[in-house]
N, CA, C and O atoms as a CHARMM CRD file, in Angstrom:
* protein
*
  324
    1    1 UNK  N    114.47900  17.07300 -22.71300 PROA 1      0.00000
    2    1 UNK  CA   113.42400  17.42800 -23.63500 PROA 1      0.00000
    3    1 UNK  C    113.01700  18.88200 -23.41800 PROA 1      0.00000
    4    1 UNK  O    112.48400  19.19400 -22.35300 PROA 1      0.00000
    5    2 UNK  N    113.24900  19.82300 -24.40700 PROA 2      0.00000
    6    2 UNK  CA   112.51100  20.95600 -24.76600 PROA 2      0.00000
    7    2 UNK  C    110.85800  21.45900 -24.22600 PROA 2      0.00000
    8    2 UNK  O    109.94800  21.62500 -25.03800 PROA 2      0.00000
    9    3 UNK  N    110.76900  21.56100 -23.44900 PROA 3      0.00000
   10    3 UNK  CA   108.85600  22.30400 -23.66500 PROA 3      0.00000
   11    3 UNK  C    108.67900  23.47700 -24.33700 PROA 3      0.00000
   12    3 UNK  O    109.07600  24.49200 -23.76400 PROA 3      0.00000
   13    4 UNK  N    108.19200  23.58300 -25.39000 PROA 4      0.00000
   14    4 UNK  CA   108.24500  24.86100 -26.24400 PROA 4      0.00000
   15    4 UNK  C    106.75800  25.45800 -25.90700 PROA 4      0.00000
   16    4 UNK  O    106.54100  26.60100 -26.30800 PROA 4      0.00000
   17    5 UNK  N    105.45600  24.60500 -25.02700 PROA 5      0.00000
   18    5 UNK  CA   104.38800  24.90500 -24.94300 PROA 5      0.00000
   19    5 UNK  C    104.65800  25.97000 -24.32000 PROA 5      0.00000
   20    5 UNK  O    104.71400  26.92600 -25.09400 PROA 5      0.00000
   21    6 UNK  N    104.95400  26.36900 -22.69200 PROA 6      0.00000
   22    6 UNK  CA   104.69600  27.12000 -21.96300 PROA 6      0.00000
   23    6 UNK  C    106.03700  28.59300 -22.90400 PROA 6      0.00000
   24    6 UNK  O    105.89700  29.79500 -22.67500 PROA 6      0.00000
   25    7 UNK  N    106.74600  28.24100 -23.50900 PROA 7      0.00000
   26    7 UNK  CA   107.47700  29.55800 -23.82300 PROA 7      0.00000
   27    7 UNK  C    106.38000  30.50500 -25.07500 PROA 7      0.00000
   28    7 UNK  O    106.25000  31.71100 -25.28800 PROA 7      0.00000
   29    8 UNK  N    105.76900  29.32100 -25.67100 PROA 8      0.00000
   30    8 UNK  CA   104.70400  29.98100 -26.47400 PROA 8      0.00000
   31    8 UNK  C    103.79500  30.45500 -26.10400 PROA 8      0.00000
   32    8 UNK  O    103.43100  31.57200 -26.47000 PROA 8      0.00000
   33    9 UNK  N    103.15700  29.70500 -25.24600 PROA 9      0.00000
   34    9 UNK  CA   102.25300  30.80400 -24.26800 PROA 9      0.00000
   35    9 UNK  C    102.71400  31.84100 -23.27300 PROA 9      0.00000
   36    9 UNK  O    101.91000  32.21800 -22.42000 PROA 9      0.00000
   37   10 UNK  N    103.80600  32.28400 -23.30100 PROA 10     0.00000
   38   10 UNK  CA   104.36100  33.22100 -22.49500 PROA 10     0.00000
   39   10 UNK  C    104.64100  34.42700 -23.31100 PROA 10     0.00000
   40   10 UNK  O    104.60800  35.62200 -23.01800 PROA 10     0.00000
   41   11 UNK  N    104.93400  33.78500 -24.44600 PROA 11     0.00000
   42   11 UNK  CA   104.81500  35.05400 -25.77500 PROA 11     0.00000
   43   11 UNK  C    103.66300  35.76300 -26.41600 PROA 11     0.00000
   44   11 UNK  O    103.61000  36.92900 -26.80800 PROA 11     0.00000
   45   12 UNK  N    102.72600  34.80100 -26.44600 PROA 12     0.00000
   46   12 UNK  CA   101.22500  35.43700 -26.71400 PROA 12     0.00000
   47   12 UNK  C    100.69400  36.13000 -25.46200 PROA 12     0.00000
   48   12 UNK  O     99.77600  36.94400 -25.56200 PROA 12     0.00000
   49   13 UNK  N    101.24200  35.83200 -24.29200 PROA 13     0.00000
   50   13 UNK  CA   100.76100  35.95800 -22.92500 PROA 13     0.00000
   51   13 UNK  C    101.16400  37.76200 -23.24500 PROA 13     0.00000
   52   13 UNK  O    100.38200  38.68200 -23.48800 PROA 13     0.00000
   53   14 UNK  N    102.38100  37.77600 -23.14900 PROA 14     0.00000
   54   14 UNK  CA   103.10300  39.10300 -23.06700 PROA 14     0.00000
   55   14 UNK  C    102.75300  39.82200 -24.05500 PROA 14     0.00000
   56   14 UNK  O    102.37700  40.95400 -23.75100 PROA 14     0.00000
   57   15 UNK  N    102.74500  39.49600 -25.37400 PROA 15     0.00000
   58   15 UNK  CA   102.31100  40.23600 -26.26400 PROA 15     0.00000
   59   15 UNK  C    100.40000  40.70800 -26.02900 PROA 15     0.00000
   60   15 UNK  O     99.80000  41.74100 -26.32500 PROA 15     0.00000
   61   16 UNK  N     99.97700  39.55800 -25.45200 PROA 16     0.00000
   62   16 UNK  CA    98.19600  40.13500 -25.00300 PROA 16     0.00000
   63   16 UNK  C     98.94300  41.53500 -24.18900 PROA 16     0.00000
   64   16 UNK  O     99.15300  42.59600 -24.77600 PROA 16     0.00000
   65   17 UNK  N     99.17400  41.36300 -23.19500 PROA 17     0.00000
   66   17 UNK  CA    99.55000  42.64700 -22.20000 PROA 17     0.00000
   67   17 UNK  C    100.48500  44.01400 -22.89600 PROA 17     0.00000
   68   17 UNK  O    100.41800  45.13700 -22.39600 PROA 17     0.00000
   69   18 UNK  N    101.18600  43.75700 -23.88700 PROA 18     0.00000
   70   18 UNK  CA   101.52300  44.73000 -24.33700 PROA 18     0.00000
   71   18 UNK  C    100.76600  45.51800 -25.14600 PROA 18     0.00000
   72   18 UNK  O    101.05700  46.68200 -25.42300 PROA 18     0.00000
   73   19 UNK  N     99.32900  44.64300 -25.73100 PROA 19     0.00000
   74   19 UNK  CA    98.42900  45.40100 -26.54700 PROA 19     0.00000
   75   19 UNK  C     97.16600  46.27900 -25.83500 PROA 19     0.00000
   76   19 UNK  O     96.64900  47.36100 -26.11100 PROA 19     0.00000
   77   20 UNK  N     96.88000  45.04600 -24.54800 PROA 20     0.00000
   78   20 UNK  CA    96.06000  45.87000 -23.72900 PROA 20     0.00000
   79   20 UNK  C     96.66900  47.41100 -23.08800 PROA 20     0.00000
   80   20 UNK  O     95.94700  48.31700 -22.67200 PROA 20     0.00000
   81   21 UNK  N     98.24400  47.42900 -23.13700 PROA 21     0.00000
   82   21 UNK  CA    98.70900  48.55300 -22.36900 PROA 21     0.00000
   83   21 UNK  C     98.67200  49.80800 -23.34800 PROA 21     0.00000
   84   21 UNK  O     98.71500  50.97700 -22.96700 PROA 21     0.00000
   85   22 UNK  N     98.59500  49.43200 -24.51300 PROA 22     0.00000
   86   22 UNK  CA    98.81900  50.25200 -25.69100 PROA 22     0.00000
   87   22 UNK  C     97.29600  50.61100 -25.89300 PROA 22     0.00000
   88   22 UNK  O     97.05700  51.77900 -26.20000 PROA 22     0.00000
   89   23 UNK  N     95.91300  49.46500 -25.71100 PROA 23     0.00000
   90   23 UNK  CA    94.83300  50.80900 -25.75200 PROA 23     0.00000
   91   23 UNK  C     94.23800  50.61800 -24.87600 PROA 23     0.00000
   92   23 UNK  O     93.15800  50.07200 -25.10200 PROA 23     0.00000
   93   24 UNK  N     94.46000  50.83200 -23.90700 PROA 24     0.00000
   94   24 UNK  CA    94.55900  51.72000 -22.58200 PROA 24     0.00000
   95   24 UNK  C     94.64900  52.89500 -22.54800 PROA 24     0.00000
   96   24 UNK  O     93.77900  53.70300 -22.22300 PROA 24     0.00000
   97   25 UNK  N     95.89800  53.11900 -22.94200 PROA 25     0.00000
   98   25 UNK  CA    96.81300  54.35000 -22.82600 PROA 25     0.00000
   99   25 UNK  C     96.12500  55.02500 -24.09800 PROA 25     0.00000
  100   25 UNK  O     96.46500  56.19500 -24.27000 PROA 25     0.00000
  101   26 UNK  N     95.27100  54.53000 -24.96800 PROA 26     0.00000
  102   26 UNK  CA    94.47300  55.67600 -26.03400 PROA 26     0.00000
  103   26 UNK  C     93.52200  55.56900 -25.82000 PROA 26     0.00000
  104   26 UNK  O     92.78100  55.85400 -26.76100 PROA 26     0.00000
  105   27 UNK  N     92.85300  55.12700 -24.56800 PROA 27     0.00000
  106   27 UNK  CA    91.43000  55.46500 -24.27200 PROA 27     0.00000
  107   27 UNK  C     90.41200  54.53500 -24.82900 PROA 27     0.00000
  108   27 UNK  O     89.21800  54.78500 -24.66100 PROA 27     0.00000
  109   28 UNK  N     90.70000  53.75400 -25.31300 PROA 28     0.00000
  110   28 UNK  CA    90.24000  52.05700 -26.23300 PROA 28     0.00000
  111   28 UNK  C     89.33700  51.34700 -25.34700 PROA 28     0.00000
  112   28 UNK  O     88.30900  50.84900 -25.80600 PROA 28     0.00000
  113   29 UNK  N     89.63000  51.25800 -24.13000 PROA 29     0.00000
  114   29 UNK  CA    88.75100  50.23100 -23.15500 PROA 29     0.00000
  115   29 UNK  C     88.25300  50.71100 -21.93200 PROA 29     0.00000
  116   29 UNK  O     88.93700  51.68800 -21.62600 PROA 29     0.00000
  117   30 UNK  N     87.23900  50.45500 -20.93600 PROA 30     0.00000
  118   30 UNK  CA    86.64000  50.92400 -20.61000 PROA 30     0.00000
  119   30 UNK  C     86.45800  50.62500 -19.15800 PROA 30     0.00000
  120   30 UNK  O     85.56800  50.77200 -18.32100 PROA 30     0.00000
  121   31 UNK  N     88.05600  49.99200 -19.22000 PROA 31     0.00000
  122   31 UNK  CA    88.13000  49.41000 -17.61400 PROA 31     0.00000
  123   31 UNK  C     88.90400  50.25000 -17.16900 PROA 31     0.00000
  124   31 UNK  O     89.38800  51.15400 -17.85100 PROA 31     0.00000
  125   32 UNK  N     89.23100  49.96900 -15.37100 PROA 32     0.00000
  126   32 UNK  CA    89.24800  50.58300 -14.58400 PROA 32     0.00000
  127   32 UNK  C     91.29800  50.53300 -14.50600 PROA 32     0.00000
  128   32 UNK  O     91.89700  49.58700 -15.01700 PROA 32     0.00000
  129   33 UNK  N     91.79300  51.29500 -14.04500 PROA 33     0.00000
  130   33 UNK  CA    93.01300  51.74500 -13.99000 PROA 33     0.00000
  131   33 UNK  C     93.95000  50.77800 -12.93700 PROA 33     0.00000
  132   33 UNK  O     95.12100  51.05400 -12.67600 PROA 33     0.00000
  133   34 UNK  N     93.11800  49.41700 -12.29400 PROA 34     0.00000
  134   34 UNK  CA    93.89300  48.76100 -11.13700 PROA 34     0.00000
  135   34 UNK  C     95.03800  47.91500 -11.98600 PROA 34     0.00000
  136   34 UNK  O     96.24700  47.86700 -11.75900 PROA 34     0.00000
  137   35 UNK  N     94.05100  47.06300 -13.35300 PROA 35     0.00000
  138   35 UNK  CA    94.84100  45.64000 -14.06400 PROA 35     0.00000
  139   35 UNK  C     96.08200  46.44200 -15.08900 PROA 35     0.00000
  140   35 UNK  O     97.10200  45.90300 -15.51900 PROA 35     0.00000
  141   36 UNK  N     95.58100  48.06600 -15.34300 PROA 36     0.00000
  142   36 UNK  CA    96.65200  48.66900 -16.46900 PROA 36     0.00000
  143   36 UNK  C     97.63700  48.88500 -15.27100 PROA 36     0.00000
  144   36 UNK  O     98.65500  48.21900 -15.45800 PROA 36     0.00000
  145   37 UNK  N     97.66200  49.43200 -14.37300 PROA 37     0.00000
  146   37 UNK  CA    98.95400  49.78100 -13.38300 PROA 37     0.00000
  147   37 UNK  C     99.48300  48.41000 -12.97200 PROA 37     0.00000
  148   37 UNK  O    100.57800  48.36100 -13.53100 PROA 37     0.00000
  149   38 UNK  N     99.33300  47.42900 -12.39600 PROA 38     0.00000
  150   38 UNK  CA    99.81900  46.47700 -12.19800 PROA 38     0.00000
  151   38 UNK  C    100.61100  45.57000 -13.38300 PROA 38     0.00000
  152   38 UNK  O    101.39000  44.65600 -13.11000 PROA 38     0.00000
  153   39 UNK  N    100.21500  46.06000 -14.94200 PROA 39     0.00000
  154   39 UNK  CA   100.70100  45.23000 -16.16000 PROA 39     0.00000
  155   39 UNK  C    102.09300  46.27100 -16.47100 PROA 39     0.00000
  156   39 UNK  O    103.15200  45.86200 -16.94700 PROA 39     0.00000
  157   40 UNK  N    101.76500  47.88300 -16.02800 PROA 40     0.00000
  158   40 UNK  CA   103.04600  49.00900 -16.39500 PROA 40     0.00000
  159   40 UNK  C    103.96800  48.31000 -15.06900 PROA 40     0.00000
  160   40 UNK  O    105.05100  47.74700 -15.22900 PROA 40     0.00000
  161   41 UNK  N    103.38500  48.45800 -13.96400 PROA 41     0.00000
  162   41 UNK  CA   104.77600  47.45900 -13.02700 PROA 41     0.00000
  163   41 UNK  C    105.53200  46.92400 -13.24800 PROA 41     0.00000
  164   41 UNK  O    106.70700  47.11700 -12.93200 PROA 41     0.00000
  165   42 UNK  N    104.93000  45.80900 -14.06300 PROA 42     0.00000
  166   42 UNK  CA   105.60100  44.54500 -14.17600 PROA 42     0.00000
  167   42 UNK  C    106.65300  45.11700 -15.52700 PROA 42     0.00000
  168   42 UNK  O    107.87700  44.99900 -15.48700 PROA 42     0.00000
  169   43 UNK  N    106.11600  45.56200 -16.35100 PROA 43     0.00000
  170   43 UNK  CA   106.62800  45.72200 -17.99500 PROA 43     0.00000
  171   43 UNK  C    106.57400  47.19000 -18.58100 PROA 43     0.00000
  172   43 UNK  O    107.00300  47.53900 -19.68100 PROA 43     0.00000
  173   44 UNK  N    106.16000  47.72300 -17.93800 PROA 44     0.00000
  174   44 UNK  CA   106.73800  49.46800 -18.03800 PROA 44     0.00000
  175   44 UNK  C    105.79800  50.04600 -19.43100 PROA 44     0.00000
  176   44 UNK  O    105.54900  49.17700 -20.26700 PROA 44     0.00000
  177   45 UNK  N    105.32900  51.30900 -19.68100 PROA 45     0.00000
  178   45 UNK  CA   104.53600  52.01600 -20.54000 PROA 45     0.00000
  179   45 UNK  C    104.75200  52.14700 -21.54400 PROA 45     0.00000
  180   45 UNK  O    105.87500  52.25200 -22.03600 PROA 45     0.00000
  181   46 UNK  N    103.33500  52.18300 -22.29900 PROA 46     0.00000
  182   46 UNK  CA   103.45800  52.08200 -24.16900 PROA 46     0.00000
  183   46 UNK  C    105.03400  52.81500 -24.57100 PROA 46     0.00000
  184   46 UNK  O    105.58100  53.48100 -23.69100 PROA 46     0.00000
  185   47 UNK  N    105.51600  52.70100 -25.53200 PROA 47     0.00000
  186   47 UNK  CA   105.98800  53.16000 -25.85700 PROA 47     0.00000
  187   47 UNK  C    106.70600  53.02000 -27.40800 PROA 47     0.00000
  188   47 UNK  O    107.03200  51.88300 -27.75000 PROA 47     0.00000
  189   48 UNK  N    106.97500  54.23100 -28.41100 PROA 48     0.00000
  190   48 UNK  CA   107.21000  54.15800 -29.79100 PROA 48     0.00000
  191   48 UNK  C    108.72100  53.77200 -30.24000 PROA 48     0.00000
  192   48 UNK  O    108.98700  53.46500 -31.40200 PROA 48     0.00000
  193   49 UNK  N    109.70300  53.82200 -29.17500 PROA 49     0.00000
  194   49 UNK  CA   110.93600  53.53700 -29.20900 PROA 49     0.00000
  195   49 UNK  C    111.36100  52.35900 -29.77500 PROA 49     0.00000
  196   49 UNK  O    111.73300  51.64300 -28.84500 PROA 49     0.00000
  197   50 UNK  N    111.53400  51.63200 -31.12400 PROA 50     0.00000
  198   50 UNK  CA   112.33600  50.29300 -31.11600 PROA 50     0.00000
  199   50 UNK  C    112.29800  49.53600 -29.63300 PROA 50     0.00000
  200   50 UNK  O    111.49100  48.78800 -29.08100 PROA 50     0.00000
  201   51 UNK  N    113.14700  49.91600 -29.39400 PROA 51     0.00000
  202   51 UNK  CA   114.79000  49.32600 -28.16700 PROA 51     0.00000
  203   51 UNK  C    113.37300  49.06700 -27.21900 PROA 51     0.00000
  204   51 UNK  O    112.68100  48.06700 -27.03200 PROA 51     0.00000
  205   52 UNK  N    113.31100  50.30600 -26.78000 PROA 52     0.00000
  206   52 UNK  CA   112.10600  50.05300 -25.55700 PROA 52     0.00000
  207   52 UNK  C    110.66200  49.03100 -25.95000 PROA 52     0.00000
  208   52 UNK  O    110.31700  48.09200 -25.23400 PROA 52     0.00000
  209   53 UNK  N    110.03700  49.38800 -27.05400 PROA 53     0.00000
  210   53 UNK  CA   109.27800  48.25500 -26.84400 PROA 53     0.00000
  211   53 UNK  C    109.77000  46.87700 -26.53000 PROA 53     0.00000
  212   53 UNK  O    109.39400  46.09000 -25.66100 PROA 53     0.00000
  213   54 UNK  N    111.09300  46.72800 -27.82900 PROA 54     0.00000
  214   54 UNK  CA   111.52600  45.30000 -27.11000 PROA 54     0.00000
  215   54 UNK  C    111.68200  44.58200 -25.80000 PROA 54     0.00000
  216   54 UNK  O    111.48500  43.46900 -25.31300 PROA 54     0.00000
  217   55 UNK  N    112.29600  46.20200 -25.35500 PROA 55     0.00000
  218   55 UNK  CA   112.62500  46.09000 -23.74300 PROA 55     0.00000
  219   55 UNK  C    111.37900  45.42600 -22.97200 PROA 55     0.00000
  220   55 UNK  O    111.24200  44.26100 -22.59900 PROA 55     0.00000
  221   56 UNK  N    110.53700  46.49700 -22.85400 PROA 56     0.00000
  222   56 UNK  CA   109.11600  45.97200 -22.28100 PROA 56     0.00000
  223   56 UNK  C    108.68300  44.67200 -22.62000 PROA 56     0.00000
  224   56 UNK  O    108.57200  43.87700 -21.68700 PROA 56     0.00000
  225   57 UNK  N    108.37700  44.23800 -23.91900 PROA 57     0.00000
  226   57 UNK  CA   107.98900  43.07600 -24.25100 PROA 57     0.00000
  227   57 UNK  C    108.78100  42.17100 -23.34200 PROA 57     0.00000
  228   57 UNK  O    108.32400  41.49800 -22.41700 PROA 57     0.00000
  229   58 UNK  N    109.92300  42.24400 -23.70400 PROA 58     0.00000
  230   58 UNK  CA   111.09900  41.11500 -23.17900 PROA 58     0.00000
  231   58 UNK  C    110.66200  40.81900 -21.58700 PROA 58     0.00000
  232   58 UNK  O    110.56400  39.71200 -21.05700 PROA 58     0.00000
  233   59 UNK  N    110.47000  41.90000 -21.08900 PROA 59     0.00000
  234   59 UNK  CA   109.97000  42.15300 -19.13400 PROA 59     0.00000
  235   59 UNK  C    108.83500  41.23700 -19.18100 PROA 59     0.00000
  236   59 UNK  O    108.91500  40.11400 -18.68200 PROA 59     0.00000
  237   60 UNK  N    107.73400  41.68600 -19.78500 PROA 60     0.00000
  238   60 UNK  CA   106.45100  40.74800 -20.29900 PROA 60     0.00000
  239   60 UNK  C    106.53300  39.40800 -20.19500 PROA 60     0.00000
  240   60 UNK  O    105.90200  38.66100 -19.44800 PROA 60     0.00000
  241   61 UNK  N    107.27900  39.18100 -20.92400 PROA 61     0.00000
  242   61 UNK  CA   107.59500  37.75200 -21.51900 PROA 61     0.00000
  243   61 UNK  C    108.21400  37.07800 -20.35200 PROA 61     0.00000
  244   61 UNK  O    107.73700  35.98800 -20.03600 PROA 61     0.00000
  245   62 UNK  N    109.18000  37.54500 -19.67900 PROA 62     0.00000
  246   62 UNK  CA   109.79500  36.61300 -18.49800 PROA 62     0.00000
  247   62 UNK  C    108.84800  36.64600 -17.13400 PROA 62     0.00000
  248   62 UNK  O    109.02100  35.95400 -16.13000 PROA 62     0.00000
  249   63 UNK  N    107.88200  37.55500 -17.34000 PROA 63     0.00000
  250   63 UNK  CA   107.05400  37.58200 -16.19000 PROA 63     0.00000
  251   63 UNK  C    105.84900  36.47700 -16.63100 PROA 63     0.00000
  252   63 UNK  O    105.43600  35.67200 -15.79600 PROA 63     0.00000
  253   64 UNK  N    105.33000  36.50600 -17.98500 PROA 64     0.00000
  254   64 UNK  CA   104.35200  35.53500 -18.15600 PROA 64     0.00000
  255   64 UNK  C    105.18700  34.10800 -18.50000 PROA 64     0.00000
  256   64 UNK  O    104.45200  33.12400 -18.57900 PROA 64     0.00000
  257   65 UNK  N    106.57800  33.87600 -18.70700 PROA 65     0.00000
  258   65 UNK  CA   107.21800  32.65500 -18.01000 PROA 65     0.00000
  259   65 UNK  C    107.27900  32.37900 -16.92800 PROA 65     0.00000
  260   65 UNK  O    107.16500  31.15500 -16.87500 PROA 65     0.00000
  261   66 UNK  N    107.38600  32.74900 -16.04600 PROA 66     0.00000
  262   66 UNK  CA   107.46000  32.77600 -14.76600 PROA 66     0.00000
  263   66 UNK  C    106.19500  32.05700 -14.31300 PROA 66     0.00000
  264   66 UNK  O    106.15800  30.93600 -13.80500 PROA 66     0.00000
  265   67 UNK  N    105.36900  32.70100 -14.51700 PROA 67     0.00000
  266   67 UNK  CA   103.30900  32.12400 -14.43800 PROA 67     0.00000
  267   67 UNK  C    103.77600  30.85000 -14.81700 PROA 67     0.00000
  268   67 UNK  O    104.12300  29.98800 -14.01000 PROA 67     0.00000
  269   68 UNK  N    103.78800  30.71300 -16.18600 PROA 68     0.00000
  270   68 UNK  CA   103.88100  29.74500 -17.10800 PROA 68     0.00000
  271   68 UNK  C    104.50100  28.51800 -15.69400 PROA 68     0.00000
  272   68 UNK  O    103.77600  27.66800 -15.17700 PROA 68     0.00000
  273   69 UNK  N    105.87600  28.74700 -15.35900 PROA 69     0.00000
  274   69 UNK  CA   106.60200  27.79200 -14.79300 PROA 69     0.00000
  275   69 UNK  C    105.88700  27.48000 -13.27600 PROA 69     0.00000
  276   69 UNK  O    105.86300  26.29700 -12.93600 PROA 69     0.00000
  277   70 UNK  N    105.53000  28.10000 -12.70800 PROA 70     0.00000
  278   70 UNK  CA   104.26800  28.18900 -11.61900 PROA 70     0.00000
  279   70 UNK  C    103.75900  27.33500 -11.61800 PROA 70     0.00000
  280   70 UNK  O    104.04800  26.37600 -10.90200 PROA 70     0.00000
  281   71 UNK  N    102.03900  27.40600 -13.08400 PROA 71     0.00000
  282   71 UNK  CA   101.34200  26.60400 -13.05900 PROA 71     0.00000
  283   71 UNK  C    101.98200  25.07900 -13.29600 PROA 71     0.00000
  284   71 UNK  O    101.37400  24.08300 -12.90400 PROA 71     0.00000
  285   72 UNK  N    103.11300  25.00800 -13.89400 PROA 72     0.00000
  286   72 UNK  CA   103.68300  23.58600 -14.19200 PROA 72     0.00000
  287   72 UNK  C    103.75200  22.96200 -12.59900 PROA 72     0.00000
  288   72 UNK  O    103.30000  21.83600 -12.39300 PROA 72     0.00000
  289   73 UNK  N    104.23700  23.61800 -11.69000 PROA 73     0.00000
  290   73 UNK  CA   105.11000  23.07600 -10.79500 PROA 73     0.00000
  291   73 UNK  C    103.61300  22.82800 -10.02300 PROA 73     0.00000
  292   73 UNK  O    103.34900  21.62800  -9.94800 PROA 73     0.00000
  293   74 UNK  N    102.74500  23.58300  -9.52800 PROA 74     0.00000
  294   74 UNK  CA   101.76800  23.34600  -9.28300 PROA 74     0.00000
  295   74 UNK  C    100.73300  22.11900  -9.27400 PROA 74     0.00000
  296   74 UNK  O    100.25100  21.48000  -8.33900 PROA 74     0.00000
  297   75 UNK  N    100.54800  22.01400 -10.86900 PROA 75     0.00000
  298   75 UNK  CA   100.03300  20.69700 -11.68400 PROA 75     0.00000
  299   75 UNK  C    101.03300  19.76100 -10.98800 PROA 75     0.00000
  300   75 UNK  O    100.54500  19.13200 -10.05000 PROA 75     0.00000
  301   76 UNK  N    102.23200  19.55400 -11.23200 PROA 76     0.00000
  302   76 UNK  CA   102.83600  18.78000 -11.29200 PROA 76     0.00000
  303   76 UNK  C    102.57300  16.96200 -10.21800 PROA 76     0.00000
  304   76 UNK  O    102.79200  15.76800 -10.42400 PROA 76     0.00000
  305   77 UNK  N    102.09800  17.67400  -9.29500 PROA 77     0.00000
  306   77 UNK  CA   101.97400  16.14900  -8.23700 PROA 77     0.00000
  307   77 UNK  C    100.38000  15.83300  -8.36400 PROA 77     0.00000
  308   77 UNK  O     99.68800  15.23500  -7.53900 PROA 77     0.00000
  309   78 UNK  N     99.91800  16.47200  -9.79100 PROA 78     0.00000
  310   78 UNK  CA    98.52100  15.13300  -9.72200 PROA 78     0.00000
  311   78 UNK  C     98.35700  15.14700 -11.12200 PROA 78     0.00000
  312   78 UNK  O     97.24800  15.14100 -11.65500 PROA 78     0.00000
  313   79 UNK  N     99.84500  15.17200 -11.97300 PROA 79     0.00000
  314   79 UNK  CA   100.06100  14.39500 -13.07400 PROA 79     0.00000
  315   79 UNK  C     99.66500  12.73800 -12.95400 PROA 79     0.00000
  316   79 UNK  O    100.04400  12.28800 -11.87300 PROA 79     0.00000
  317   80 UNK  N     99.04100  11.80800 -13.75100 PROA 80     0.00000
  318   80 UNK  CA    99.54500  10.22800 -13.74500 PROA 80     0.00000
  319   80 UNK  C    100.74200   9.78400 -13.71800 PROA 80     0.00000
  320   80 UNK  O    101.42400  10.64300 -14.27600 PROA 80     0.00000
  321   81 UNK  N    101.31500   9.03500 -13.42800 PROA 81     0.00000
  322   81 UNK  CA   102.53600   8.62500 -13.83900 PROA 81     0.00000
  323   81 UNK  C    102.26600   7.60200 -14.80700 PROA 81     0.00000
  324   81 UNK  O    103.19600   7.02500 -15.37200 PROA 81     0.00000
């Protein structure tokens, strides 16, 4: 069986972080420079390029799968049976 939940939330996940990185980087918000450097780490800086945004996004996306697969495994032993 398919779980399509956690890949969908890994896409909105990544796409949140690609928007926060984008106004950031134009001066949009009013936080502090620790959560924007740690999100360019993971998924690398705004950028206008096709190829590269995809790129980044794509980084995004397997990193907020990753979470995604985490919290499953986590949950997992005080599921009901």
């Amino acid at each position: 069986m398919i779980k399509i939940t956690p890949k969908i939330n890994a896409a909105v996940g990544a796409t949140r972080d690609r928007m926060y990185i984008r106004r950031f980087e134009k001066g949009k918000t009013g936080d502090t420079a620790e959560f924007y450097n740690k999100l360019v780490e993971k998924s690398g800086k705004s950028s206008n390029n096709i190829k590269e945004m995809f790129r980044n996004w794509k980084l995004a996306y397997k990193d907020n799968l990753r979470y995604q697969n985490l919290v499953e495994e986590l949950n997992f032993p005080f599921k009901k049976k």
